[in-house]
């Protein structure tokens, strides 16, 4: 498989525990944020998004929190499963015209 | 069926060769993008197109060119490939709106330039 996760921060989590992945974004004017999951050998896959007029949004087993005061975004995964092992990265609508800026990503390793 | 497809999935070429990577989408989106991904780095934008007559450079366009042949097709060319263009290349699409919209990615093309 590819080495997308090479040299990335790694979070090791026990199966069944909750995971929290953090992301600092750069522009206080960014109005839209996305979390992506990338498994080995695959393209980035949309997980959840949030607009700047919200501070929390929930999906299936995932929650995104947005703290605009400190320009911080987090992704919480409940009851982490082996299939959650992947690289996760955030993106912000930095330029306001849907040219997204992507973070470098975090490797999540789920321990059975 | 995949909404965003890329061909080829893998390619090995030699320095100086011209190659083309192709992207097709069935999502009906106007906007299409080409990115490259290197190990340990984030996705970097090469070119983007907001409609068939609109082509824009991204942050790392040198050494690349693109063609938007139709709403559904966006191809990336390396005019004279060099080894530091070895990378994973992704195509993405998004709908058009007044604010941000999710970008949907293809499966990627792994390119090796010898």
mmCIF file of C-alpha atoms in Angstrom:
data_model
loop_
_atom_site.group_PDB
_atom_site.id
_atom_site.type_symbol
_atom_site.label_atom_id
_atom_site.label_comp_id
_atom_site.label_asym_id
_atom_site.label_seq_id
_atom_site.Cartn_x
_atom_site.Cartn_y
_atom_site.Cartn_z
ATOM 1 C CA UNK A 1 0.000 0.000 0.000
ATOM 2 C CA UNK A 2 0.995 3.628 -0.238
ATOM 3 C CA UNK A 3 2.890 5.446 2.488
ATOM 4 C CA UNK A 4 0.484 8.355 2.914
ATOM 5 C CA UNK A 5 0.810 8.011 6.673
ATOM 6 C CA UNK A 6 4.607 8.186 6.708
ATOM 7 C CA UNK A 7 5.882 10.570 9.388
ATOM 8 C CA UNK A 8 2.381 11.604 10.433
ATOM 9 C CA UNK A 9 1.311 11.946 14.069
ATOM 10 C CA UNK A 10 -0.138 8.621 15.113
ATOM 11 C CA UNK A 11 -2.988 7.918 17.486
ATOM 12 C CA UNK A 12 -3.196 4.359 18.754
ATOM 13 C CA UNK A 13 -6.570 3.482 20.221
ATOM 14 C CA UNK A 14 -8.026 0.328 21.666
ATOM 15 C CA UNK A 15 -10.985 -1.121 19.804
ATOM 16 C CA UNK A 16 -14.179 0.075 21.431
ATOM 17 C CA UNK A 17 -12.653 3.235 22.892
ATOM 18 C CA UNK A 18 -13.428 6.721 21.642
ATOM 19 C CA UNK A 19 -10.944 8.557 19.416
ATOM 20 C CA UNK A 20 -10.334 12.269 19.199
ATOM 21 C CA UNK A 21 -8.396 13.760 16.324
ATOM 22 C CA UNK A 22 -7.453 17.406 16.369
ATOM 23 C CA UNK A 23 -6.777 19.969 13.691
ATOM 24 C CA UNK A 24 -5.674 23.585 13.877
ATOM 25 C CA UNK A 25 -6.819 25.672 10.947
ATOM 26 C CA UNK A 26 -5.221 28.820 9.660
ATOM 27 C CA UNK A 27 -7.821 31.381 8.622
ATOM 28 C CA UNK A 28 -10.357 32.857 11.005
ATOM 29 C CA UNK A 29 -12.453 33.776 7.949
ATOM 30 C CA UNK A 30 -12.784 30.168 6.751
ATOM 31 C CA UNK A 31 -16.468 29.350 6.597
ATOM 32 C CA UNK A 32 -16.552 25.634 5.867
ATOM 33 C CA UNK A 33 -14.644 22.648 7.165
ATOM 34 C CA UNK A 34 -14.499 18.986 6.214
ATOM 35 C CA UNK A 35 -13.033 15.845 7.724
ATOM 36 C CA UNK A 36 -11.752 13.163 5.360
ATOM 37 C CA UNK A 37 -10.656 9.580 5.936
ATOM 38 C CA UNK A 38 -8.054 7.972 3.703
ATOM 39 C CA UNK A 39 -7.443 4.256 3.820
ATOM 40 C CA UNK A 40 -4.371 2.664 2.327
ATOM 41 C CA UNK A 41 -4.582 2.556 -1.454
ATOM 42 C CA UNK A 42 -7.703 4.677 -1.666
ATOM 43 C CA UNK A 43 -8.699 8.252 -2.264
ATOM 44 C CA UNK A 44 -9.868 10.548 0.529
ATOM 45 C CA UNK A 45 -13.421 9.813 1.628
ATOM 46 C CA UNK A 46 -15.785 12.413 3.047
ATOM 47 C CA UNK A 47 -16.745 11.809 6.683
ATOM 48 C CA UNK A 48 -18.493 14.918 7.949
ATOM 49 C CA UNK A 49 -18.544 18.661 7.419
ATOM 50 C CA UNK A 50 -19.453 21.755 9.402
ATOM 51 C CA UNK A 51 -20.087 25.378 8.533
ATOM 52 C CA UNK A 52 -18.788 28.246 10.603
ATOM 53 C CA UNK A 53 -22.243 29.168 11.923
ATOM 54 C CA UNK A 54 -22.241 25.928 13.939
ATOM 55 C CA UNK A 55 -19.992 24.635 16.702
ATOM 56 C CA UNK A 56 -21.015 20.980 16.698
ATOM 57 C CA UNK A 57 -22.356 18.497 14.223
ATOM 58 C CA UNK A 58 -23.040 14.811 14.642
ATOM 59 C CA UNK A 59 -23.086 11.951 12.213
ATOM 60 C CA UNK A 60 -23.108 8.216 12.588
ATOM 61 C CA UNK A 61 -20.505 7.495 15.307
ATOM 62 C CA UNK A 62 -18.716 10.742 14.477
ATOM 63 C CA UNK A 63 -18.943 14.245 15.897
ATOM 64 C CA UNK A 64 -17.151 17.338 14.677
ATOM 65 C CA UNK A 65 -16.512 20.241 17.034
ATOM 66 C CA UNK A 66 -15.528 23.692 15.860
ATOM 67 C CA UNK A 67 -13.917 26.243 18.170
ATOM 68 C CA UNK A 68 -13.579 29.445 16.213
ATOM 69 C CA UNK A 69 -12.023 31.319 19.123
ATOM 70 C CA UNK A 70 -8.854 29.246 18.921
ATOM 71 C CA UNK A 71 -9.244 28.084 15.304
ATOM 72 C CA UNK A 72 -9.526 24.452 16.287
ATOM 73 C CA UNK A 73 -11.441 21.572 14.767
ATOM 74 C CA UNK A 74 -11.800 18.103 16.224
ATOM 75 C CA UNK A 75 -13.247 14.801 15.095
ATOM 76 C CA UNK A 76 -14.567 12.372 17.659
ATOM 77 C CA UNK A 77 -15.137 8.754 16.702
ATOM 78 C CA UNK A 78 -17.248 6.739 19.104
ATOM 79 C CA UNK A 79 -16.582 3.056 19.771
ATOM 80 C CA UNK A 80 -13.621 2.892 17.402
ATOM 81 C CA UNK A 81 -13.519 -0.177 15.168
ATOM 82 C CA UNK A 82 -10.680 -1.826 13.221
ATOM 83 C CA UNK A 83 -12.167 -0.401 10.019
ATOM 84 C CA UNK A 84 -11.523 3.077 11.388
ATOM 85 C CA UNK A 85 -7.766 2.590 10.978
ATOM 86 C CA UNK A 86 -6.761 5.204 8.404
ATOM 87 C CA UNK A 87 -5.279 8.636 7.929
ATOM 88 C CA UNK A 88 -7.683 11.430 8.881
ATOM 89 C CA UNK A 89 -7.251 14.994 7.724
ATOM 90 C CA UNK A 90 -9.179 18.196 7.918
ATOM 91 C CA UNK A 91 -9.790 20.767 5.208
ATOM 92 C CA UNK A 92 -10.896 24.387 5.360
ATOM 93 C CA UNK A 93 -12.466 26.599 2.737
ATOM 94 C CA UNK A 94 -9.489 28.907 3.054
ATOM 95 C CA UNK A 95 -10.034 31.104 0.040
ATOM 96 C CA UNK A 96 -13.801 31.372 0.235
ATOM 97 C CA UNK A 97 -14.367 29.964 -3.236
ATOM 98 C CA UNK A 98 -14.118 26.267 -2.415
ATOM 99 C CA UNK A 99 -10.394 26.057 -2.919
ATOM 100 C CA UNK A 100 -9.799 23.850 0.084
ATOM 101 C CA UNK A 101 -6.602 23.820 2.130
ATOM 102 C CA UNK A 102 -5.801 20.417 3.624
ATOM 103 C CA UNK A 103 -4.016 19.476 6.805
ATOM 104 C CA UNK A 104 -1.223 16.918 6.707
ATOM 105 C CA UNK A 105 -3.272 14.337 8.544
ATOM 106 C CA UNK A 106 -3.198 12.048 11.546
ATOM 107 C CA UNK A 107 -2.710 8.298 11.402
ATOM 108 C CA UNK A 108 -5.191 6.347 13.531
ATOM 109 C CA UNK A 109 -4.273 2.774 14.425
ATOM 110 C CA UNK A 110 -6.949 0.666 16.081
ATOM 111 C CA UNK A 111 -5.643 -2.091 18.321
ATOM 112 C CA UNK A 112 -7.952 -5.124 18.391
ATOM 113 C CA UNK B 1 -20.224 2.299 -9.594
ATOM 114 C CA UNK B 2 -17.603 4.886 -8.822
ATOM 115 C CA UNK B 3 -18.686 8.501 -9.277
ATOM 116 C CA UNK B 4 -15.148 9.750 -9.943
ATOM 117 C CA UNK B 5 -12.801 7.533 -11.928
ATOM 118 C CA UNK B 6 -9.163 7.967 -12.801
ATOM 119 C CA UNK B 7 -7.037 6.256 -15.417
ATOM 120 C CA UNK B 8 -4.495 4.830 -15.264
ATOM 121 C CA UNK B 9 -4.358 3.687 -11.644
ATOM 122 C CA UNK B 10 -0.620 3.099 -11.826
ATOM 123 C CA UNK B 11 1.979 4.408 -14.241
ATOM 124 C CA UNK B 12 5.725 4.116 -14.558
ATOM 125 C CA UNK B 13 7.445 6.445 -16.978
ATOM 126 C CA UNK B 14 10.885 7.789 -17.751
ATOM 127 C CA UNK B 15 12.289 11.259 -17.313
ATOM 128 C CA UNK B 16 11.405 13.498 -20.239
ATOM 129 C CA UNK B 17 8.332 11.580 -21.334
ATOM 130 C CA UNK B 18 4.956 13.249 -21.754
ATOM 131 C CA UNK B 19 2.110 11.556 -19.966
ATOM 132 C CA UNK B 20 -1.571 12.210 -19.416
ATOM 133 C CA UNK B 21 -3.732 11.298 -16.463
ATOM 134 C CA UNK B 22 -7.460 11.254 -17.026
ATOM 135 C CA UNK B 23 -10.423 11.876 -14.782
ATOM 136 C CA UNK B 24 -14.113 11.313 -15.428
ATOM 137 C CA UNK B 25 -17.092 11.970 -13.190
ATOM 138 C CA UNK B 26 -20.753 11.046 -13.238
ATOM 139 C CA UNK B 27 -21.778 13.344 -10.383
ATOM 140 C CA UNK B 28 -22.840 16.157 -12.690
ATOM 141 C CA UNK B 29 -20.553 18.592 -10.900
ATOM 142 C CA UNK B 30 -19.217 21.695 -12.624
ATOM 143 C CA UNK B 31 -16.054 21.973 -10.549
ATOM 144 C CA UNK B 32 -13.068 19.686 -10.922
ATOM 145 C CA UNK B 33 -9.629 19.660 -9.306
ATOM 146 C CA UNK B 34 -6.249 17.960 -9.608
ATOM 147 C CA UNK B 35 -4.101 17.376 -6.526
ATOM 148 C CA UNK B 36 -0.872 15.616 -5.770
ATOM 149 C CA UNK B 37 -0.094 13.868 -2.503
ATOM 150 C CA UNK B 38 3.368 13.080 -1.233
ATOM 151 C CA UNK B 39 4.168 10.907 1.812
ATOM 152 C CA UNK B 40 3.677 12.849 5.029
ATOM 153 C CA UNK B 41 2.318 15.895 3.238
ATOM 154 C CA UNK B 42 -1.144 17.222 2.712
ATOM 155 C CA UNK B 43 -2.905 17.387 -0.613
ATOM 156 C CA UNK B 44 -1.594 20.182 -2.804
ATOM 157 C CA UNK B 45 -3.653 21.745 -5.547
ATOM 158 C CA UNK B 46 -2.218 21.669 -9.062
ATOM 159 C CA UNK B 47 -5.065 23.033 -11.192
ATOM 160 C CA UNK B 48 -8.780 23.555 -10.869
ATOM 161 C CA UNK B 49 -11.674 24.254 -13.184
ATOM 162 C CA UNK B 50 -14.994 25.772 -12.180
ATOM 163 C CA UNK B 51 -16.623 25.058 -15.535
ATOM 164 C CA UNK B 52 -15.677 23.931 -19.025
ATOM 165 C CA UNK B 53 -14.316 27.342 -20.040
ATOM 166 C CA UNK B 54 -12.577 28.072 -16.752
ATOM 167 C CA UNK B 55 -9.063 26.833 -15.895
ATOM 168 C CA UNK B 56 -7.035 28.118 -12.938
ATOM 169 C CA UNK B 57 -3.590 27.416 -11.567
ATOM 170 C CA UNK B 58 -3.257 26.040 -8.102
ATOM 171 C CA UNK B 59 -0.295 26.276 -5.765
ATOM 172 C CA UNK B 60 2.030 23.921 -7.674
ATOM 173 C CA UNK B 61 1.145 24.179 -11.379
ATOM 174 C CA UNK B 62 4.693 24.400 -12.801
ATOM 175 C CA UNK B 63 5.455 21.411 -15.020
ATOM 176 C CA UNK B 64 1.790 20.503 -15.425
ATOM 177 C CA UNK B 65 -1.018 21.413 -17.797
ATOM 178 C CA UNK B 66 -4.695 20.514 -17.899
ATOM 179 C CA UNK B 67 -7.559 20.213 -20.331
ATOM 180 C CA UNK B 68 -11.264 20.317 -19.542
ATOM 181 C CA UNK B 69 -12.697 18.454 -22.497
ATOM 182 C CA UNK B 70 -16.245 18.358 -21.174
ATOM 183 C CA UNK B 71 -18.110 18.908 -17.943
ATOM 184 C CA UNK B 72 -17.387 15.320 -16.989
ATOM 185 C CA UNK B 73 -13.726 15.110 -18.041
ATOM 186 C CA UNK B 74 -10.607 16.814 -16.755
ATOM 187 C CA UNK B 75 -7.156 15.580 -17.750
ATOM 188 C CA UNK B 76 -3.735 16.383 -16.305
ATOM 189 C CA UNK B 77 -0.582 16.311 -18.425
ATOM 190 C CA UNK B 78 3.053 16.233 -17.465
ATOM 191 C CA UNK B 79 4.771 17.744 -20.477
ATOM 192 C CA UNK B 80 8.221 16.412 -19.629
ATOM 193 C CA UNK B 81 8.134 14.201 -16.567
ATOM 194 C CA UNK B 82 10.847 14.513 -13.923
ATOM 195 C CA UNK B 83 11.545 12.273 -10.905
ATOM 196 C CA UNK B 84 10.235 14.757 -8.327
ATOM 197 C CA UNK B 85 6.814 14.432 -9.958
ATOM 198 C CA UNK B 86 6.644 10.933 -8.540
ATOM 199 C CA UNK B 87 3.562 11.078 -6.339
ATOM 200 C CA UNK B 88 -0.061 10.075 -5.888
ATOM 201 C CA UNK B 89 -2.388 12.150 -8.043
ATOM 202 C CA UNK B 90 -6.016 12.694 -7.181
ATOM 203 C CA UNK B 91 -8.871 14.180 -9.110
ATOM 204 C CA UNK B 92 -11.826 15.661 -7.230
ATOM 205 C CA UNK B 93 -15.178 17.246 -8.043
ATOM 206 C CA UNK B 94 -17.586 19.506 -6.231
ATOM 207 C CA UNK B 95 -20.908 21.150 -6.803
ATOM 208 C CA UNK B 96 -21.213 24.903 -7.228
ATOM 209 C CA UNK B 97 -22.689 27.017 -4.502
ATOM 210 C CA UNK B 98 -22.192 30.333 -2.775
ATOM 211 C CA UNK B 99 -20.172 28.764 0.003
ATOM 212 C CA UNK B 100 -17.957 25.770 0.553
ATOM 213 C CA UNK B 101 -18.910 22.423 -0.853
ATOM 214 C CA UNK B 102 -17.581 18.943 -0.253
ATOM 215 C CA UNK B 103 -15.018 17.716 -2.730
ATOM 216 C CA UNK B 104 -15.340 14.096 -3.802
ATOM 217 C CA UNK B 105 -12.177 12.282 -4.733
ATOM 218 C CA UNK B 106 -11.267 9.621 -7.238
ATOM 219 C CA UNK B 107 -9.213 6.547 -6.309
ATOM 220 C CA UNK B 108 -5.921 8.119 -7.351
ATOM 221 C CA UNK B 109 -3.124 7.453 -9.821
ATOM 222 C CA UNK B 110 0.239 6.319 -8.521
ATOM 223 C CA UNK B 111 2.953 7.781 -10.772
ATOM 224 C CA UNK B 112 6.600 6.783 -10.719
ATOM 225 C CA UNK B 113 9.056 8.779 -12.818
ATOM 226 C CA UNK B 114 12.398 7.046 -13.298
#
